[in-house]
PDB file of C-alpha atoms in Angstrom:
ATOM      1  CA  UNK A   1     -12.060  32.122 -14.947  1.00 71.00           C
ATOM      2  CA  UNK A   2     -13.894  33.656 -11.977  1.00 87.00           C
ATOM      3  CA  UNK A   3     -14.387  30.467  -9.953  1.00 86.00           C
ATOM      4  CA  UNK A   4     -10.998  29.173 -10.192  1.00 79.00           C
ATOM      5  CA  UNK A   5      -9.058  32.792 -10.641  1.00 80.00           C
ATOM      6  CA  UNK A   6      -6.813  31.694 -13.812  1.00 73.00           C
ATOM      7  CA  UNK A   7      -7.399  32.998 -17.148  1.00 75.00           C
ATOM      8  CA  UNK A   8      -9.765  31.490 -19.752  1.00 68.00           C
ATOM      9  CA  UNK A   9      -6.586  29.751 -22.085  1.00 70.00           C
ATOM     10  CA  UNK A  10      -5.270  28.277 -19.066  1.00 73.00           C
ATOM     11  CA  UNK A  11      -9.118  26.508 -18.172  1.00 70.00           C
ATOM     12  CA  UNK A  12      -9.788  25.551 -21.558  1.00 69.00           C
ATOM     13  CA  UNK A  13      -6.457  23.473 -21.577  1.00 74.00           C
ATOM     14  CA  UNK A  14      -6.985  21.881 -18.140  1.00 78.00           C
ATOM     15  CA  UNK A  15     -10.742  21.048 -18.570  1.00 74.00           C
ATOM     16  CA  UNK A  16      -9.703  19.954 -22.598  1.00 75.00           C
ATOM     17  CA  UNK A  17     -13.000  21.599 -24.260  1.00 71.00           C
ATOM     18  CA  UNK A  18     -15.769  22.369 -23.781  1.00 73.00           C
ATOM     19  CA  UNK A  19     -17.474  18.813 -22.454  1.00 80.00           C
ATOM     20  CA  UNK A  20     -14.782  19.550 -19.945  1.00 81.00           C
ATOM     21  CA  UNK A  21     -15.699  22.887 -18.931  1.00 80.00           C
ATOM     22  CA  UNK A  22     -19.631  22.206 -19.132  1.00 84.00           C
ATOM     23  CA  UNK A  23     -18.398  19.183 -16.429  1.00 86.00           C
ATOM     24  CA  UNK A  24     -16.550  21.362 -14.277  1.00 85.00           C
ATOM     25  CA  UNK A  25     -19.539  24.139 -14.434  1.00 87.00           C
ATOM     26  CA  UNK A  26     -22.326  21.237 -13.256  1.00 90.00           C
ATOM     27  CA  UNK A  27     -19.770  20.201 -10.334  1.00 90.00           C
ATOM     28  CA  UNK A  28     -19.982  23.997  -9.086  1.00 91.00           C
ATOM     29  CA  UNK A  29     -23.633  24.303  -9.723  1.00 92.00           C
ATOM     30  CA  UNK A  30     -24.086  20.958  -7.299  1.00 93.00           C
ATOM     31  CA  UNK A  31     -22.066  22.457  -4.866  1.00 93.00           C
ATOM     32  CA  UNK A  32     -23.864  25.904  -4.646  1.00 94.00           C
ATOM     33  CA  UNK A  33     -20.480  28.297  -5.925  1.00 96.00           C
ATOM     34  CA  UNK A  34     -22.864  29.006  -8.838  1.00 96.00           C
ATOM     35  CA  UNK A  35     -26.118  29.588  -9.226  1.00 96.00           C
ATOM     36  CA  UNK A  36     -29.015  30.314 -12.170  1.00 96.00           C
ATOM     37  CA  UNK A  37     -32.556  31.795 -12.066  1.00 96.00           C
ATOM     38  CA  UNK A  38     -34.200  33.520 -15.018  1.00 95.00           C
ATOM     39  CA  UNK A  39     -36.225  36.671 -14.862  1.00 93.00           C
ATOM     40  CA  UNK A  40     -39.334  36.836 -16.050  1.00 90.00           C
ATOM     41  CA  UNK A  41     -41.913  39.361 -15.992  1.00 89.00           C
ATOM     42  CA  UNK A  42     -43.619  38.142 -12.688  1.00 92.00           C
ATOM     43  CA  UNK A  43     -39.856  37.973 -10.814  1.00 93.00           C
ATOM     44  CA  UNK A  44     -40.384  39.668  -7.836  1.00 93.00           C
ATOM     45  CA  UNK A  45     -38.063  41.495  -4.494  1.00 93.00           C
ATOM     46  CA  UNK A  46     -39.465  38.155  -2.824  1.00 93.00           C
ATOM     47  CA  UNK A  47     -38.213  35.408  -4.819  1.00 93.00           C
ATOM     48  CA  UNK A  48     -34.651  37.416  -5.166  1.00 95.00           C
ATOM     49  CA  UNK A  49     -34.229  38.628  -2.147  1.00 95.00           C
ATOM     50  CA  UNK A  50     -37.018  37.969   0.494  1.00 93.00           C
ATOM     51  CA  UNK A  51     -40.414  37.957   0.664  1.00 89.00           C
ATOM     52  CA  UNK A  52     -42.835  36.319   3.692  1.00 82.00           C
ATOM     53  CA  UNK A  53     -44.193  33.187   3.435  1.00 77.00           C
ATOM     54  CA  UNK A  54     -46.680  30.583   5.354  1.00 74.00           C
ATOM     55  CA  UNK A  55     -45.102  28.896   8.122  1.00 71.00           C
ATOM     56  CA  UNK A  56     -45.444  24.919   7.732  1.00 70.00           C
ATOM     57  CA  UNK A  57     -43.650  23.747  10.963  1.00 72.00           C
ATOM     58  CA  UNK A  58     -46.435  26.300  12.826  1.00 66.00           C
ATOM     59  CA  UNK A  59     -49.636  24.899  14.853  1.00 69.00           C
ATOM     60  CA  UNK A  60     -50.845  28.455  14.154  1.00 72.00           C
ATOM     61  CA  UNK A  61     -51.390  30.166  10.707  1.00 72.00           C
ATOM     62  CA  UNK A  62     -48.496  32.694  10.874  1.00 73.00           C
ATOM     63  CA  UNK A  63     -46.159  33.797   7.987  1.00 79.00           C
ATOM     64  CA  UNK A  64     -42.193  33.584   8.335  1.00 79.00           C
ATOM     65  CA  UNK A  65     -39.475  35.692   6.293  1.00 84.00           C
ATOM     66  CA  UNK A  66     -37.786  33.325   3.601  1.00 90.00           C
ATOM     67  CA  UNK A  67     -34.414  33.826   2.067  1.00 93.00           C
ATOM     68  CA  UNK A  68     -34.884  34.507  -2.165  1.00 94.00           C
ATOM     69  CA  UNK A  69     -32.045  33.308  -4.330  1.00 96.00           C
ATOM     70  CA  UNK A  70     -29.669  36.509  -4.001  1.00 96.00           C
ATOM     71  CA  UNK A  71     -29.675  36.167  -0.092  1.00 96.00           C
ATOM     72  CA  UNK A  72     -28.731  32.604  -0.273  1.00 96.00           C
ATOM     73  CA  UNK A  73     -26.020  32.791  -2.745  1.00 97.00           C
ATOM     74  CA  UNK A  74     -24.979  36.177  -0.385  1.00 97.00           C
ATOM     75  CA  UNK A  75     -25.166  34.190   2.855  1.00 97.00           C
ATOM     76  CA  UNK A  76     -22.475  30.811   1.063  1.00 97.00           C
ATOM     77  CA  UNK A  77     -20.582  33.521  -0.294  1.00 97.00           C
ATOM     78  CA  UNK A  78     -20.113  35.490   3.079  1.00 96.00           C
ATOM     79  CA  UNK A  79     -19.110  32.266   5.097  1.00 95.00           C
ATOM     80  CA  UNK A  80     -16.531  31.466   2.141  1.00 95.00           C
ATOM     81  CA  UNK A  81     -14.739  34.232   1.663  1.00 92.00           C
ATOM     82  CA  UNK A  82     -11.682  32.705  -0.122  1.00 93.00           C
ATOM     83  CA  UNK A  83     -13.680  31.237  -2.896  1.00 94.00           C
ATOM     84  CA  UNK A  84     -15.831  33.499  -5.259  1.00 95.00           C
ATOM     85  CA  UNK A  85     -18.889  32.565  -6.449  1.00 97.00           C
ATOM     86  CA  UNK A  86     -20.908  33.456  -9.335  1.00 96.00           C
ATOM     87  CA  UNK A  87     -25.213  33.752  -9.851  1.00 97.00           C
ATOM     88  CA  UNK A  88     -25.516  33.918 -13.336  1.00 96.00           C
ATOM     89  CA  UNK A  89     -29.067  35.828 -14.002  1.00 95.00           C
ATOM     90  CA  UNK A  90     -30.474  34.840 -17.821  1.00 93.00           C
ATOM     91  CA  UNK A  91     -32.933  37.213 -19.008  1.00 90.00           C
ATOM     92  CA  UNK A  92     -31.955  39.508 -16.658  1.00 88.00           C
ATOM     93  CA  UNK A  93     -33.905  42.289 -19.328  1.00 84.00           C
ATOM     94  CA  UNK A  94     -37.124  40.597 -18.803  1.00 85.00           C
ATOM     95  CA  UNK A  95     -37.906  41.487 -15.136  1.00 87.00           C
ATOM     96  CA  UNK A  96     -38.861  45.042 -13.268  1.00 86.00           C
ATOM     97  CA  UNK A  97     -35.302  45.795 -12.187  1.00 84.00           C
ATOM     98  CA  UNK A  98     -36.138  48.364  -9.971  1.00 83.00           C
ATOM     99  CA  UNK A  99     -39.127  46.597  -8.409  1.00 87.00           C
ATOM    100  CA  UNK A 100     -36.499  42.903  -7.948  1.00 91.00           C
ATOM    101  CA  UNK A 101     -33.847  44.856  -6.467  1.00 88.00           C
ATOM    102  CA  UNK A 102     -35.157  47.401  -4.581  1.00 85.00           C
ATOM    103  CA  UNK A 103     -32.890  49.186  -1.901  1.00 82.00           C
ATOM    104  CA  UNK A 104     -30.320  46.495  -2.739  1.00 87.00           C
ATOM    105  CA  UNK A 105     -29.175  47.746  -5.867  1.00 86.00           C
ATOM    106  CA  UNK A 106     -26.266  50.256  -4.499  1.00 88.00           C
ATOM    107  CA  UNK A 107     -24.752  48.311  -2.904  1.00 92.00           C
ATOM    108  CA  UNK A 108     -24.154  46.242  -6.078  1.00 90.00           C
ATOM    109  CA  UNK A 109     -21.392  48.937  -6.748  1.00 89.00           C
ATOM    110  CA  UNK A 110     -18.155  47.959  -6.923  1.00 89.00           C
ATOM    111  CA  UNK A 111     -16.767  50.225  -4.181  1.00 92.00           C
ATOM    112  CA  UNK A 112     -19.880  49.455  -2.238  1.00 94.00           C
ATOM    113  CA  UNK A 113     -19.590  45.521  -1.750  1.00 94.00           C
ATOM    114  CA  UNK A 114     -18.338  44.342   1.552  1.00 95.00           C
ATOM    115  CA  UNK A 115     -14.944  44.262   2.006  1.00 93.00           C
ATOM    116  CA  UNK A 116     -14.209  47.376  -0.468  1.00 95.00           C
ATOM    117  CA  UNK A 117     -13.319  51.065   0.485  1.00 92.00           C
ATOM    118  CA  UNK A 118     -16.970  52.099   0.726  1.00 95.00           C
ATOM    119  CA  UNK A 119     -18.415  48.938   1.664  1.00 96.00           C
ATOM    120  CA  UNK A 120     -21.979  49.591   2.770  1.00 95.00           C
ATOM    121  CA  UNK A 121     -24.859  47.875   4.378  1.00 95.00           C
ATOM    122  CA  UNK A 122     -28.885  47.780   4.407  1.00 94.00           C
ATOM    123  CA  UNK A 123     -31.293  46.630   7.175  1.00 94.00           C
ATOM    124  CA  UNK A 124     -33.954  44.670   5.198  1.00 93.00           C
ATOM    125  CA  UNK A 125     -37.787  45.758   5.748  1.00 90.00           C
ATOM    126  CA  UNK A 126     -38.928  42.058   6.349  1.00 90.00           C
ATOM    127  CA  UNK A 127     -36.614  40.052   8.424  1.00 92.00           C
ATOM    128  CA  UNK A 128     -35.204  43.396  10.072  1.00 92.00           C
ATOM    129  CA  UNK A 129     -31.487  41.861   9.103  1.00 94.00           C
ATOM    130  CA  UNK A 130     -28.714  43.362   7.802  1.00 95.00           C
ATOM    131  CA  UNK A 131     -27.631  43.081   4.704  1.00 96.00           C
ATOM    132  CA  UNK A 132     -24.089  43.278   2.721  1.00 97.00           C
ATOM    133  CA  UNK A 133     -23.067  42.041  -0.988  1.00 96.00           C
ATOM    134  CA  UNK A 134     -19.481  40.868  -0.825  1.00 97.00           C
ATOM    135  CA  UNK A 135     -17.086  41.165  -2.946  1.00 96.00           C
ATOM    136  CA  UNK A 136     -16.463  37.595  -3.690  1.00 96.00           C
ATOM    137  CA  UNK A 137     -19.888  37.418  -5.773  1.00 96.00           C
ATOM    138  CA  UNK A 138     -20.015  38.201  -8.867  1.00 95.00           C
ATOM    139  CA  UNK A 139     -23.171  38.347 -10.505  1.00 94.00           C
ATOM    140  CA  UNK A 140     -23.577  38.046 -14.645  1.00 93.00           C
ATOM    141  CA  UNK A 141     -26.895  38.829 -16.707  1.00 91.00           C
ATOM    142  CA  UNK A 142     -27.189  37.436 -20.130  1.00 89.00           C
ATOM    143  CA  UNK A 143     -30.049  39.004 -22.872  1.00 86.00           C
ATOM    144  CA  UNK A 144     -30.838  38.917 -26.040  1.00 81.00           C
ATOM    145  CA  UNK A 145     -30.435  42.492 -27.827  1.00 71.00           C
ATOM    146  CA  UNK A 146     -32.656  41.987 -30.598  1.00 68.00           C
ATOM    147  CA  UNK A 147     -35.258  41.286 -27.591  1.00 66.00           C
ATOM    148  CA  UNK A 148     -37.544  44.887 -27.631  1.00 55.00           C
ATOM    149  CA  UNK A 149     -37.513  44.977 -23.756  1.00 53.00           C
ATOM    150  CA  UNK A 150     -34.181  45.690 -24.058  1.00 55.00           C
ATOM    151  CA  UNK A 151     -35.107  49.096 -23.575  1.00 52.00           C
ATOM    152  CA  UNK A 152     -36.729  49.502 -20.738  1.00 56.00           C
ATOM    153  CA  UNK A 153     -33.497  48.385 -18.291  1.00 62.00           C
ATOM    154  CA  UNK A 154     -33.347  50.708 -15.727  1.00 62.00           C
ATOM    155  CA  UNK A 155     -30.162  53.702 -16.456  1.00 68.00           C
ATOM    156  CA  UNK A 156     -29.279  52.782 -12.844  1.00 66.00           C
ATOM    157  CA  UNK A 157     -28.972  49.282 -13.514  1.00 71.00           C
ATOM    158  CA  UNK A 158     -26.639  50.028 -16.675  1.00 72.00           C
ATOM    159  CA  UNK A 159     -23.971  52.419 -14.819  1.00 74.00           C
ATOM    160  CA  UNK A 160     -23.676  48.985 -12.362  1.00 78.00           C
ATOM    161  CA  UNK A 161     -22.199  46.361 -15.293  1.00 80.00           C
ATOM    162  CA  UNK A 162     -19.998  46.261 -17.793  1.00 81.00           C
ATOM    163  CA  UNK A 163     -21.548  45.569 -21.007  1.00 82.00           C
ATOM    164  CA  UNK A 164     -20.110  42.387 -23.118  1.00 84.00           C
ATOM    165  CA  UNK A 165     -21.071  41.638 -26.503  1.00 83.00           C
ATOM    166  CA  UNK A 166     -20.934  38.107 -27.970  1.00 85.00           C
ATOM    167  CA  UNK A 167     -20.314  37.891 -31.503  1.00 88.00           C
ATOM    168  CA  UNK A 168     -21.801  35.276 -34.091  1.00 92.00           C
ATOM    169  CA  UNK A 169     -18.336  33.226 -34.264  1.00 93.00           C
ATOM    170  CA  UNK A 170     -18.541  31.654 -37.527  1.00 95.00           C
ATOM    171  CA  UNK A 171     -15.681  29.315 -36.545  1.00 93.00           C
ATOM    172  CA  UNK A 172     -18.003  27.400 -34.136  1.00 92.00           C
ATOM    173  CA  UNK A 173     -19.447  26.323 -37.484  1.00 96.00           C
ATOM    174  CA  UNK A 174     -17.549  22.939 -38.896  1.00 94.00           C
ATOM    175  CA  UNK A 175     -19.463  22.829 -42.348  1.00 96.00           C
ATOM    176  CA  UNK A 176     -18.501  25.088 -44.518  1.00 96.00           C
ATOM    177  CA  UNK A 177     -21.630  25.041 -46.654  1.00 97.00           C
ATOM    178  CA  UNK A 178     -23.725  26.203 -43.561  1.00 97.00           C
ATOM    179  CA  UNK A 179     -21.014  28.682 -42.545  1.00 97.00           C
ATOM    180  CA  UNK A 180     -21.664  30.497 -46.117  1.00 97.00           C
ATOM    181  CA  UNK A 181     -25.503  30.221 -45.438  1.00 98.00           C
ATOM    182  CA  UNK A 182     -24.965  31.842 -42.161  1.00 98.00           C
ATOM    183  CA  UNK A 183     -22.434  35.002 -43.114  1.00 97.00           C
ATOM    184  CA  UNK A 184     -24.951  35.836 -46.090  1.00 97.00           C
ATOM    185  CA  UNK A 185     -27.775  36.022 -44.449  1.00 97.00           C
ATOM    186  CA  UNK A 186     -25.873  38.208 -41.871  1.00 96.00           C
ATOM    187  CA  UNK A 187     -24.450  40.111 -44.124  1.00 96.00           C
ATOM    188  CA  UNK A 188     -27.952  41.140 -45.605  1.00 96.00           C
ATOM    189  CA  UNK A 189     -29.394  41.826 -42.530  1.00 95.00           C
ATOM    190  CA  UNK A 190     -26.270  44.317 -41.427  1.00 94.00           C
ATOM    191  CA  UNK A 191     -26.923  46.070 -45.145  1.00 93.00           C
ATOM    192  CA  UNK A 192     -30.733  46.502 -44.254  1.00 93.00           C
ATOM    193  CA  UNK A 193     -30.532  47.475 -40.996  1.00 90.00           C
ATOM    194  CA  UNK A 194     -28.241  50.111 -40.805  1.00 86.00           C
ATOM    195  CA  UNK A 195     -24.691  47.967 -40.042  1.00 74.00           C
ATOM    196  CA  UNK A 196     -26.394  47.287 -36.660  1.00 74.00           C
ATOM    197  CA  UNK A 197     -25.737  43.847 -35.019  1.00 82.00           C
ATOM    198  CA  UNK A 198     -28.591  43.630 -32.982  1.00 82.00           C
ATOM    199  CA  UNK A 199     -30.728  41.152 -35.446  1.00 89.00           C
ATOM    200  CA  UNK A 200     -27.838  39.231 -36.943  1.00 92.00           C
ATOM    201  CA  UNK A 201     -28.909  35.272 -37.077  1.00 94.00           C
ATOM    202  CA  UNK A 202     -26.495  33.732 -34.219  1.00 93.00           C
ATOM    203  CA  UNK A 203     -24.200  30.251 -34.896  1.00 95.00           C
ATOM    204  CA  UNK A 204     -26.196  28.462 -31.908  1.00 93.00           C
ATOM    205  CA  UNK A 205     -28.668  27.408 -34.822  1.00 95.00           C
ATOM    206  CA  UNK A 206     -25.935  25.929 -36.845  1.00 97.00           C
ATOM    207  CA  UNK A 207     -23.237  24.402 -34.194  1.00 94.00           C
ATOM    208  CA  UNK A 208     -23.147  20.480 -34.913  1.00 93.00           C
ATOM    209  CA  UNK A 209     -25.014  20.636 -38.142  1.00 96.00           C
ATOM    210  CA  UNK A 210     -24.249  19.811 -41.374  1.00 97.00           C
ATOM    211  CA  UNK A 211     -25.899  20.575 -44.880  1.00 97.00           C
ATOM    212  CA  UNK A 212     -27.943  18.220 -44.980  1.00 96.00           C
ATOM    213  CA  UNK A 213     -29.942  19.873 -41.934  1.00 97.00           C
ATOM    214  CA  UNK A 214     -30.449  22.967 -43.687  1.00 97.00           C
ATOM    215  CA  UNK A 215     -33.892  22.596 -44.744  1.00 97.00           C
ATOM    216  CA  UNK A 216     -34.434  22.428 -41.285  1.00 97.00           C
ATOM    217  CA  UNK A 217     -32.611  25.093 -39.525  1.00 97.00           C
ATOM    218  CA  UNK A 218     -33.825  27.466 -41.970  1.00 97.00           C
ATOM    219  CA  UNK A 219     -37.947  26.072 -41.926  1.00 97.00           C
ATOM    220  CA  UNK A 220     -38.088  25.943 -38.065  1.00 96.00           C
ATOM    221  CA  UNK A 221     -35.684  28.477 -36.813  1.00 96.00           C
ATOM    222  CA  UNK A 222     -33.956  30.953 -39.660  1.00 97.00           C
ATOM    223  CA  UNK A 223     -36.990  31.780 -41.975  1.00 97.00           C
ATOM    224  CA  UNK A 224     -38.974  32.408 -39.023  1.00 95.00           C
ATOM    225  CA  UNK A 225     -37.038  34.840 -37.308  1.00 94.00           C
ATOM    226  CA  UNK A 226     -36.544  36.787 -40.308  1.00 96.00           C
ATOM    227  CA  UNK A 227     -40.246  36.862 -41.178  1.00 95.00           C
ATOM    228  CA  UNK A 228     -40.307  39.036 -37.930  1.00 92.00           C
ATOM    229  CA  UNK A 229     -37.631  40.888 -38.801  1.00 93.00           C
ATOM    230  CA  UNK A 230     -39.017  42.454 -42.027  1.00 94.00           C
ATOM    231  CA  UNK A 231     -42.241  42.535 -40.651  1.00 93.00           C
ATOM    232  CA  UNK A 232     -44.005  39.102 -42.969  1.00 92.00           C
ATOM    233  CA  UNK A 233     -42.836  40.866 -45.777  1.00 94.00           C
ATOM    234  CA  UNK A 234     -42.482  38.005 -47.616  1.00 94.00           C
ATOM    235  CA  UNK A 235     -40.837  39.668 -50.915  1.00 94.00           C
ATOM    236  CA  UNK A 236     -37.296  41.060 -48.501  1.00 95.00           C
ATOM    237  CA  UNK A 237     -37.223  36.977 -47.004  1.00 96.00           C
ATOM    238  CA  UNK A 238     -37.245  35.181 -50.087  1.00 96.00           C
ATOM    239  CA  UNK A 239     -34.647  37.421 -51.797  1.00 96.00           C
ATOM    240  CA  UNK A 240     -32.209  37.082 -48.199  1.00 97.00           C
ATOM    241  CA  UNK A 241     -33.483  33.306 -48.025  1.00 97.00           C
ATOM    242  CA  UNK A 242     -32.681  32.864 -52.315  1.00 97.00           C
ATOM    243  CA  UNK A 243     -28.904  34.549 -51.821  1.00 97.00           C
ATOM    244  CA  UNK A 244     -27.837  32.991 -48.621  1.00 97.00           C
ATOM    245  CA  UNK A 245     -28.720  28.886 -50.047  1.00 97.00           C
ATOM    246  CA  UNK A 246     -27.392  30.009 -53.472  1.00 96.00           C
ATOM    247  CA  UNK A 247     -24.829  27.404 -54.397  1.00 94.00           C
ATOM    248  CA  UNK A 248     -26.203  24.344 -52.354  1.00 96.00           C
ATOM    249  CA  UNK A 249     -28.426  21.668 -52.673  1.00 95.00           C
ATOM    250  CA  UNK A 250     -31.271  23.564 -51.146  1.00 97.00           C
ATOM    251  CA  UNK A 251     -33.565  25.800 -53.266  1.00 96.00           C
ATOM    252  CA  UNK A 252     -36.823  27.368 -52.643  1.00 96.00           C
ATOM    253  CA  UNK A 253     -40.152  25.395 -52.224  1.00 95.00           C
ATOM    254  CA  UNK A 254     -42.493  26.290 -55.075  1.00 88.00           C
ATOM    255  CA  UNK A 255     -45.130  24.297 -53.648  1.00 88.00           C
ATOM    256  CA  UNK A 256     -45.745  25.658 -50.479  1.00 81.00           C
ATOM    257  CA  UNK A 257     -48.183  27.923 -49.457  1.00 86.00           C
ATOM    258  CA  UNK A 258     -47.881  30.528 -46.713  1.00 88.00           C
ATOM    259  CA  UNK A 259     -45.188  31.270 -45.414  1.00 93.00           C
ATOM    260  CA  UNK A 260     -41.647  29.900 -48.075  1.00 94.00           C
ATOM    261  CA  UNK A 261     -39.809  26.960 -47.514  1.00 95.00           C
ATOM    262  CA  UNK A 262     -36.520  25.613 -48.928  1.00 97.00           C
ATOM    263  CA  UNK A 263     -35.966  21.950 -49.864  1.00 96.00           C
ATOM    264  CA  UNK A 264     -33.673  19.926 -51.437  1.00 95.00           C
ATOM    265  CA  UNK A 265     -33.392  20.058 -55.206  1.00 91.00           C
TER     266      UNK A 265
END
């Protein structure tokens, strides 16, 4: 949609799917038009934007300024101003917002990018350069909202994106015995936890699957998850775990100990 400017039903017929559209995504990702980093708690202003680092080609010890991922997507983007590109940041929750960004983070404003009304500009404190975002690069941040950090994204960061949930999409899910699994359980958790839809179980665990993988979906991934969610109260699981498998071939393991289990009857 963004990297070829048409909307999303007229790529999903032209790329025929979404093998199609994962193809055409790894073509732009070769050629630089997007790119992906994930933030992490160690991220830093130097490995975004630009941080000093030893010189190799130098007979002397000395330290040289080196672009970070943001001013190298910038820098393609600026020389290519009739194609957009996209950095896609995953995560983007996880990092010190305030300390990655720095004095960069105006000008991520939509007014503020080059080539806008109140396009405006930054001389870097390392490399002495000046700096612009254009307005050809967009820039998307995916999280997880039942992830705690969550809450400590910076206000300023908030006012600067738009805010897009995704939804568990139950049509994703081709067996219908796993599709009932998956609404029950959500169901339950939207009843205990105040309608919220923070914590509901997502379809990624149950995409491609079919009943007989239940066991385990619901052992590795499912019954985990949910022991965190009610705090290893083991009493609230089994009751969610009993309902949502009620009326397939699964039932509760008897036999284990620790943590429950479900296996085939």
């Amino acid at each position: 949609m963004i990297l070829e400017k048409k909307p999303l039903i007229t790529i999903q017929s032209q790329y025929h799917g979404r093998e199609g559209i994962k193809n055409a995504y790894d073509k732009y990702l070769k050629n630089g038009r997007v790119v992906f980093t994930t933030f992490h708690q160690n991220y830093s202003y130097e490995d975004f934007i630009e941080g000093l680092r030893p010189d190799s080609n130098s007979n002397r010890f000395k330290f040289k300024a080196v672009p970070g991922v943001f001013k190298r997507i910038v820098a393609s983007a600026l020389e290519d101003k009739n194609n957009n590109y996209v950095l896609i940041i995953d995560e983007i929750n996880r990092a010190n917002i305030s300390r990655v960004l720095g004095e960069l983070i105006t000008l991520l404003e939509d007014d503020k990018r080059w080539g806008e009304e109140n396009q405006m500009m930054v001389v870097l404190p390392t490399s002495k350069d000046v700096f612009v975002v254009p307005n050809n690069l967009f820039i998307i941040g995916t999280m997880n909202t039942a992830d705690k950090s969550i809450s400590m994204i910076d206000v300023a960061l908030r006012r600067r994106f738009s805010f897009i949930e995704t939804l568990v999409d139950l049509s994703s899910i081709n067996d219908v015995a796993l599709r009932n699994v998956l609404e029950k359980i959500n169901e339950r958790l939207k009843k205990d936890f105040d309608d919220g839809t923070d914590l509901l179980v997502g379809h990624a665990y149950f995409i491609n699957k079919t009943e007989n993988d239940l066991d385990l979906i619901m052992n590795q991934s499912v019954i985990p998850l949910l022991y965190e969610y009610y705090f290893d109260k083991t009493s609230k699981v089994k009751a969610l775990v009993e309902n949502s498998i009620n009326g397939t071939d699964f039932e509760i393991d008897g036999s284990a100990t620790g943590r429950i289990r479900i296996k085939k009857k």
